[in-house]
């Protein structure tokens, strides 16, 4: 899946554009966890969205 396809899927599901790259990254991660996105596509999208300034909420979780 390419970024444009991810964006179209997001708009189709939510009837609006994402407010930030973070929202699109969250959506991408949810698709991956639900088995709707293969690992290769997930990694490419993850990297591209991080280059666009997205940060994963998983990075903010402290390890105990």
mmCIF file of C-alpha atoms in Angstrom:
data_model
loop_
_atom_site.group_PDB
_atom_site.id
_atom_site.type_symbol
_atom_site.label_atom_id
_atom_site.label_comp_id
_atom_site.label_asym_id
_atom_site.label_seq_id
_atom_site.Cartn_x
_atom_site.Cartn_y
_atom_site.Cartn_z
ATOM 1 C CA UNK A 1 0.000 0.000 0.000
ATOM 2 C CA UNK A 2 1.232 3.469 -0.847
ATOM 3 C CA UNK A 3 0.719 6.642 1.160
ATOM 4 C CA UNK A 4 -1.949 7.917 -1.243
ATOM 5 C CA UNK A 5 -3.919 4.674 -0.817
ATOM 6 C CA UNK A 6 -3.635 4.945 2.970
ATOM 7 C CA UNK A 7 -4.910 8.512 2.819
ATOM 8 C CA UNK A 8 -7.839 7.512 0.577
ATOM 9 C CA UNK A 9 -8.713 4.682 2.955
ATOM 10 C CA UNK A 10 -8.632 7.082 5.918
ATOM 11 C CA UNK A 11 -10.894 9.591 4.148
ATOM 12 C CA UNK A 12 -13.296 6.838 3.114
ATOM 13 C CA UNK A 13 -13.577 5.565 6.699
ATOM 14 C CA UNK A 14 -13.752 8.910 8.530
ATOM 15 C CA UNK A 15 -15.190 11.211 5.813
ATOM 16 C CA UNK A 16 -12.466 13.782 6.476
ATOM 17 C CA UNK A 17 -8.772 14.391 5.961
ATOM 18 C CA UNK A 18 -6.478 13.512 8.880
ATOM 19 C CA UNK A 19 -5.608 16.531 11.030
ATOM 20 C CA UNK A 20 -1.949 15.555 11.259
ATOM 21 C CA UNK A 21 0.592 12.942 10.170
ATOM 22 C CA UNK A 22 0.165 11.465 13.668
ATOM 23 C CA UNK A 23 -3.477 10.598 12.965
ATOM 24 C CA UNK A 24 -2.486 8.894 9.739
ATOM 25 C CA UNK A 25 0.264 6.981 11.550
ATOM 26 C CA UNK A 26 -2.204 5.830 14.217
ATOM 27 C CA UNK A 27 -4.542 4.661 11.456
ATOM 28 C CA UNK A 28 -1.675 2.852 9.716
ATOM 29 C CA UNK A 29 -0.703 1.114 12.961
ATOM 30 C CA UNK A 30 -4.296 0.078 13.605
ATOM 31 C CA UNK A 31 -4.550 -1.389 10.102
ATOM 32 C CA UNK A 32 -1.341 -3.361 10.668
ATOM 33 C CA UNK A 33 -2.441 -4.715 14.059
ATOM 34 C CA UNK A 34 -5.812 -5.737 12.574
ATOM 35 C CA UNK A 35 -4.068 -7.643 9.768
ATOM 36 C CA UNK A 36 -5.261 -5.228 7.071
ATOM 37 C CA UNK A 37 -1.723 -4.187 6.140
ATOM 38 C CA UNK A 38 1.301 -6.391 5.476
ATOM 39 C CA UNK A 39 4.595 -5.820 7.292
ATOM 40 C CA UNK A 40 6.471 -4.482 4.262
ATOM 41 C CA UNK A 41 3.812 -1.847 3.531
ATOM 42 C CA UNK A 42 3.578 -0.960 7.214
ATOM 43 C CA UNK A 43 7.337 -0.345 7.494
ATOM 44 C CA UNK A 44 7.403 1.801 4.344
ATOM 45 C CA UNK A 45 4.433 3.881 5.473
ATOM 46 C CA UNK A 46 5.797 4.138 9.022
ATOM 47 C CA UNK A 47 9.134 5.436 7.740
ATOM 48 C CA UNK A 48 7.531 7.888 5.317
ATOM 49 C CA UNK A 49 5.156 9.275 7.946
ATOM 50 C CA UNK A 50 8.042 9.698 10.409
ATOM 51 C CA UNK A 51 9.910 11.651 7.729
ATOM 52 C CA UNK A 52 6.813 13.868 7.490
ATOM 53 C CA UNK A 53 7.044 14.561 11.232
ATOM 54 C CA UNK A 54 4.708 11.918 12.664
ATOM 55 C CA UNK A 55 5.558 10.485 16.045
ATOM 56 C CA UNK A 56 4.271 7.208 17.379
ATOM 57 C CA UNK A 57 2.361 7.247 20.635
ATOM 58 C CA UNK A 58 4.327 4.084 21.466
ATOM 59 C CA UNK A 59 7.491 6.200 21.718
ATOM 60 C CA UNK A 60 5.961 8.120 24.613
ATOM 61 C CA UNK A 61 5.380 5.052 26.785
ATOM 62 C CA UNK A 62 8.035 4.702 29.458
ATOM 63 C CA UNK A 63 9.482 1.310 30.196
ATOM 64 C CA UNK A 64 9.441 0.327 33.819
#
